[in-house]
Amino acid sequence: MSGAASTTAASGAQQDYTSDEMMSVAAARALENGKRCFVGIGLPSTAANVARRTHAPDLVLIYESGTLGSKPDVLPSSIGDGVLAETADAVIGVPEVFNYWLQPGRIDVGFLGAAQLDRFGNINTTVIGDDYTDPKVRLPGAGGAPEIAASCHEVFVVVRQSARSFVEKVDFVTSVGHGSGKGDRERLGLPGAGPTLVITDLGVLRPDPETSELVLTQLHPGVEVEDVRAATGWDLKISPELARTDAPTAAELSTLRTLKEASR
Amino acid sequence: MADKRTTVDDAVAELRDGMTIGIGGWGSRRKPMAAVRAILRSPVKDLTVVSYGGPDVGLLCAAGKVRRVVFGFVTLDSVPFDPHFGRARESGDIEVTEYDEGMFGLALQAAAQRLPFLPTRAGLGSDVPRLSPQLRTVRSPYADGEELLAVPAQPLDVAFVHLNRADARGNAQYLGPDPYFDDLFCLAAATRFVSAERVVPTTELTEGGPVQSLLLNRSAVDGVIEAPRGAHFTTAAPDYGRDEQFQKHYVDSAKDPERWPSFVDRFLSGDEAAYRAEIDRFATEVAA
């Protein structure tokens, strides 16, 4: 699987795009207009801002620094980027974000990345390796992800897929997905539905309603099931209703690229 | 009227070995760097540093001042990791209490409220409690019977924060976009020092912005320090943004143990006036 894909769009025009662009567009499409969406910097922020410029102009973007309803004209370079506060409906303190917006479940969609993700959607952003005190790689840490994973109505995970990142069991559970399977979230008292959607550069995974195990439900254009299996560290189940993602439209691609260009 | 003005060195002279100190700001933003630099010059050691960490944590670790860091993250924003902090963790020279941001905030809020703990759902089922065996759960005594993680209060012996303006009595104002957690740090601490870009008459505070921008009032502050460019090289918007050139120089020097001593000699061995003169000279060199 190379980084670039090529396909014929519905219009008949030849469109070239990268697998990362497909991922961003697929993530953008998943965001319904009018939802309140908690956005991290990077892939989630890119996808959310593409959505806001295409099908979801009333998406409410909430960034952890306390900006509610940010409408940035360029992608923020960090969570404290001034453009987030300048274009917000309101700016509140970070404790308020956690106490009054995240924990009570006032956010519809929490958008997370992951260094490692396991078959039940548990997320690791703490350490790679078994030993916390002497890891192979020390990652940036939890940030606000545990709160997002606990309490947003739904969690969407956007992550590049590889056998190294999609593992049977994460080395460290930073943010709980579906724990060890169906019913774990209820047992733990976590009110949100957890990861309902995992969008990668190869396709889309969703939790099986019976087991909460992530299964492949959608393939991006030019990707085959074997590509996804090869990039998954567990025995990946394939949905009987496996669908094919529509290639990015010209409008989606140009929105994404304009945004990226403006943010350089 | 109490005049609480003091100097950064007199404030730091109140620190004792082994104390728990809170450092305001967030990442590489509005850090009380003048106070951090004064700590670097002081003999104090074995500190427990509580911080939404930025270069404050890296610098204190590099100088051997730190026994434990309690943190939600340590980052320089435009540079993801602080090299000194990374090295200190790798070498095992420091102990750590690694929280997520929400739990870290609750620990400060509990201390600010003088409560033993505050409950949260975050972290339940994760590996975080395994790392921090001091963490306990608590069950709601009401009909819901919900089990929650009880985040213990993190009281502070001393807090240092840096704001844009203060008066001599300890009312202090932020003029930038974000209060960060500076009010919580002060409320959680037994002794509170605020440094400010300028110390002004009280009337100038209310003329300079809405009354809500007065983040700290005098009953939450014990000492006021005038420290122009006291947050450098972190941002103190709108007075100044982050000095990215200098931050890069810090990171490059911190990455290289051979180069670090000359950084210390040049920038961290004198007082604040010497520091300002030296960063001005550095800016001229970079521009040339």
Coordinates of C-alpha atoms in Angstrom, one line a residue, chain B residues 49-287:
Chain B
V49 CA 7.6 20.8 41.3
V50 CA 3.9 21.0 40.4
S51 CA 3.3 22.4 36.9
Y52 CA 1.5 22.3 33.6
G53 CA 5.1 22.0 32.6
G54 CA 7.2 23.9 30.1
P55 CA 10.8 25.1 30.2
D56 CA 10.4 25.8 33.9
V57 CA 10.5 22.0 34.6
G58 CA 13.4 21.4 32.2
L59 CA 15.5 24.1 33.6
L60 CA 14.9 23.1 37.2
C61 CA 15.7 19.4 36.4
A62 CA 18.9 20.4 34.6
A63 CA 20.0 22.3 37.6
G64 CA 19.4 19.4 40.0
K65 CA 16.7 21.2 41.9
V66 CA 14.0 18.6 41.6
R67 CA 13.2 15.5 43.5
R68 CA 9.7 14.9 42.0
V69 CA 7.6 16.4 39.2
V70 CA 3.8 16.3 39.4
F71 CA 2.5 17.1 36.0
G72 CA -0.2 16.8 33.4
F73 CA 2.3 17.3 30.5
V74 CA 5.7 19.0 29.9
T75 CA 5.9 20.7 26.5
L76 CA 7.4 23.8 24.9
D77 CA 4.3 24.0 22.5
S78 CA 6.2 24.7 19.3
V79 CA 8.7 22.1 20.3
P80 CA 6.9 19.0 21.7
F81 CA 9.4 17.9 24.3
D82 CA 11.8 19.6 26.7
P83 CA 15.1 17.8 26.3
H84 CA 16.2 18.3 29.9
F85 CA 13.0 16.8 31.2
G86 CA 13.3 13.9 28.8
R87 CA 16.9 13.2 30.0
A88 CA 15.9 13.5 33.7
R89 CA 13.2 10.9 33.2
E90 CA 15.4 8.6 31.2
S91 CA 18.2 8.7 33.8
G92 CA 15.8 8.1 36.7
D93 CA 17.2 11.1 38.5
I94 CA 13.7 12.4 39.3
E95 CA 10.5 10.8 40.6
V96 CA 7.3 11.6 38.7
T97 CA 3.6 11.7 39.3
E98 CA 2.1 11.7 35.9
Y99 CA -1.6 12.7 35.7
D100 CA -3.8 13.7 32.8
E101 CA -4.7 17.3 32.6
G102 CA -8.1 16.9 34.2
M103 CA -6.9 15.0 37.2
F104 CA -4.1 17.4 37.7
G105 CA -6.6 20.3 37.7
L106 CA -8.8 18.4 40.2
A107 CA -5.8 17.9 42.5
L108 CA -5.2 21.7 42.5
Q109 CA -8.9 22.4 42.9
A110 CA -9.2 20.1 45.9
A111 CA -6.3 21.8 47.5
A112 CA -7.8 25.2 46.7
Q113 CA -11.0 24.2 48.3
R114 CA -9.1 22.6 51.3
L115 CA -10.9 19.3 50.5
P116 CA -9.0 16.0 50.8
F117 CA -10.0 14.9 47.2
L118 CA -12.3 15.5 44.3
P119 CA -14.0 12.7 42.4
T120 CA -13.8 12.1 38.7
R121 CA -14.8 9.4 36.2
A122 CA -11.7 9.9 34.1
G123 CA -9.0 7.3 34.6
L124 CA -11.4 4.6 35.7
G125 CA -10.3 1.4 34.0
S126 CA -7.1 2.9 32.7
D127 CA -3.5 2.1 33.7
V128 CA -3.1 5.5 35.4
P129 CA -4.2 4.2 38.9
R130 CA -1.6 1.4 38.5
L131 CA 1.1 4.0 38.1
S132 CA 0.0 6.1 41.0
P133 CA -0.8 3.6 43.8
Q134 CA -1.8 6.5 46.1
L135 CA -5.0 6.8 44.0
R136 CA -8.1 5.4 45.6
T137 CA -11.7 5.2 44.5
V138 CA -14.7 6.4 46.4
R139 CA -18.3 5.3 46.3
S140 CA -21.2 7.8 46.2
P141 CA -23.2 7.5 49.4
Y142 CA -26.4 8.4 47.5
A143 CA -28.8 6.2 45.6
D144 CA -26.6 6.1 42.4
G145 CA -23.8 4.3 44.4
E146 CA -21.4 5.3 41.6
E147 CA -17.7 4.5 42.1
L148 CA -15.4 7.3 41.2
L149 CA -11.7 8.0 41.2
A150 CA -10.8 10.2 44.2
V151 CA -8.0 12.5 43.1
P152 CA -6.1 13.6 46.2
A153 CA -5.5 17.3 46.9
Q154 CA -2.1 18.6 45.8
P155 CA -1.4 21.4 48.3
L156 CA 1.5 23.7 47.6
D157 CA 3.9 25.3 50.0
V158 CA 4.7 28.1 47.6
A159 CA 3.2 29.2 44.3
F160 CA 4.9 31.4 41.7
V161 CA 2.8 32.9 38.9
H162 CA 3.5 35.6 36.3
L163 CA 0.8 38.1 35.1
N164 CA 0.8 41.2 32.9
R165 CA 0.1 43.8 35.6
A166 CA -0.1 43.9 39.4
D167 CA -0.5 46.6 42.0
A168 CA 1.7 46.8 45.1
R169 CA -1.1 45.2 47.2
G170 CA -1.2 42.0 45.2
N171 CA -4.2 42.5 42.9
A172 CA -3.1 41.2 39.6
Q173 CA -4.3 41.2 36.0
Y174 CA -3.9 39.1 32.9
L175 CA -4.3 40.9 29.6
G176 CA -3.9 37.9 27.3
P177 CA -6.4 35.3 26.1
D178 CA -6.1 32.8 28.8
P179 CA -5.9 32.8 32.6
Y180 CA -4.4 29.3 32.6
F181 CA -4.6 28.0 36.2
D182 CA -2.8 30.8 38.0
D183 CA -5.7 31.5 40.3
L184 CA -5.9 27.9 41.3
F185 CA -2.1 27.7 42.0
C186 CA -2.4 30.6 44.3
L187 CA -5.5 29.3 46.1
A188 CA -3.8 25.9 46.6
A189 CA -0.7 27.4 48.1
A190 CA 0.3 28.5 51.6
T191 CA 2.6 31.3 50.3
R192 CA 1.9 33.1 47.0
F193 CA 4.2 35.2 44.9
V194 CA 3.0 37.0 41.7
S195 CA 5.5 38.6 39.4
A196 CA 4.3 41.0 36.8
E197 CA 5.6 42.8 33.7
R198 CA 4.7 46.1 35.4
V199 CA 3.6 47.0 38.9
V200 CA 1.1 49.9 38.6
P201 CA -1.2 52.0 40.7
T202 CA -4.5 50.1 41.4
T203 CA -6.5 52.6 39.2
E204 CA -4.4 51.6 36.2
L205 CA -5.4 48.0 36.6
T206 CA -9.1 48.9 36.2
E207 CA -8.4 51.3 33.4
G208 CA -6.4 48.6 31.6
G209 CA -9.1 46.0 31.2
P210 CA -12.4 44.8 32.5
V211 CA -12.6 43.9 36.1
Q212 CA -12.8 40.2 35.3
S213 CA -9.3 40.4 34.0
L214 CA -8.2 40.8 37.6
L215 CA -7.4 37.2 38.1
L216 CA -5.8 37.5 41.6
N217 CA -6.9 39.7 44.4
R218 CA -4.8 40.8 47.3
S219 CA -6.1 38.3 49.7
A220 CA -4.6 35.5 47.6
V221 CA -1.2 37.1 47.2
D222 CA 1.7 37.5 49.7
G223 CA 4.4 39.0 47.5
V224 CA 4.5 41.2 44.4
I225 CA 7.6 41.2 42.2
E226 CA 8.1 43.6 39.3
A227 CA 9.8 41.5 36.6
P228 CA 9.8 43.0 33.1
R229 CA 10.1 40.2 30.6
G230 CA 9.7 37.9 33.5
A231 CA 8.1 35.3 31.4
H232 CA 10.7 35.3 28.7
F233 CA 11.2 33.2 26.6
T234 CA 7.6 32.0 27.1
T235 CA 4.7 34.1 25.9
A236 CA 3.2 37.0 28.0
A237 CA 0.7 38.2 25.4
P238 CA -0.1 41.0 24.7
D239 CA 3.2 42.3 26.2
Y240 CA 5.2 39.9 24.1
G241 CA 4.9 36.6 22.3
R242 CA 7.1 33.6 22.7
D243 CA 10.7 34.2 21.7
E244 CA 10.9 31.3 19.3
Q245 CA 14.4 32.0 18.2
F246 CA 15.6 31.9 21.8
Q247 CA 13.5 28.9 22.6
K248 CA 15.1 27.1 19.7
H249 CA 18.5 28.2 21.1
Y250 CA 17.5 26.8 24.5
V251 CA 16.4 23.5 23.0
D252 CA 19.5 23.1 20.8
S253 CA 21.7 23.9 23.8
A254 CA 19.7 21.6 26.1
K255 CA 20.0 18.7 23.7
D256 CA 23.8 18.9 23.8
P257 CA 25.5 18.4 27.1
E258 CA 28.7 20.0 25.7
R259 CA 26.9 23.2 24.8
W260 CA 24.7 23.5 27.9
P261 CA 27.3 25.0 30.3
S262 CA 27.9 27.9 27.9
F263 CA 24.1 28.6 27.8
V264 CA 24.1 28.6 31.6
D265 CA 27.2 30.9 31.8
R266 CA 25.8 33.3 29.4
F267 CA 22.1 33.5 30.3
L268 CA 21.5 32.0 33.7
S269 CA 24.4 33.1 35.9
G270 CA 23.6 36.7 36.5
D271 CA 20.5 38.6 37.8
E272 CA 17.4 39.6 35.8
A273 CA 19.0 42.8 34.5
A274 CA 22.0 40.8 33.2
Y275 CA 19.5 38.3 31.6
R276 CA 17.6 41.1 29.8
A277 CA 20.9 42.6 28.5
E278 CA 22.0 39.2 27.3
I279 CA 18.8 38.3 25.5
D280 CA 18.8 41.7 23.8
R281 CA 22.3 41.0 22.6
F282 CA 21.2 37.5 21.4
A283 CA 18.4 39.0 19.4
T284 CA 20.8 41.4 17.7
E285 CA 23.1 38.5 16.9
V286 CA 20.3 36.5 15.4
A287 CA 19.0 39.4 13.4

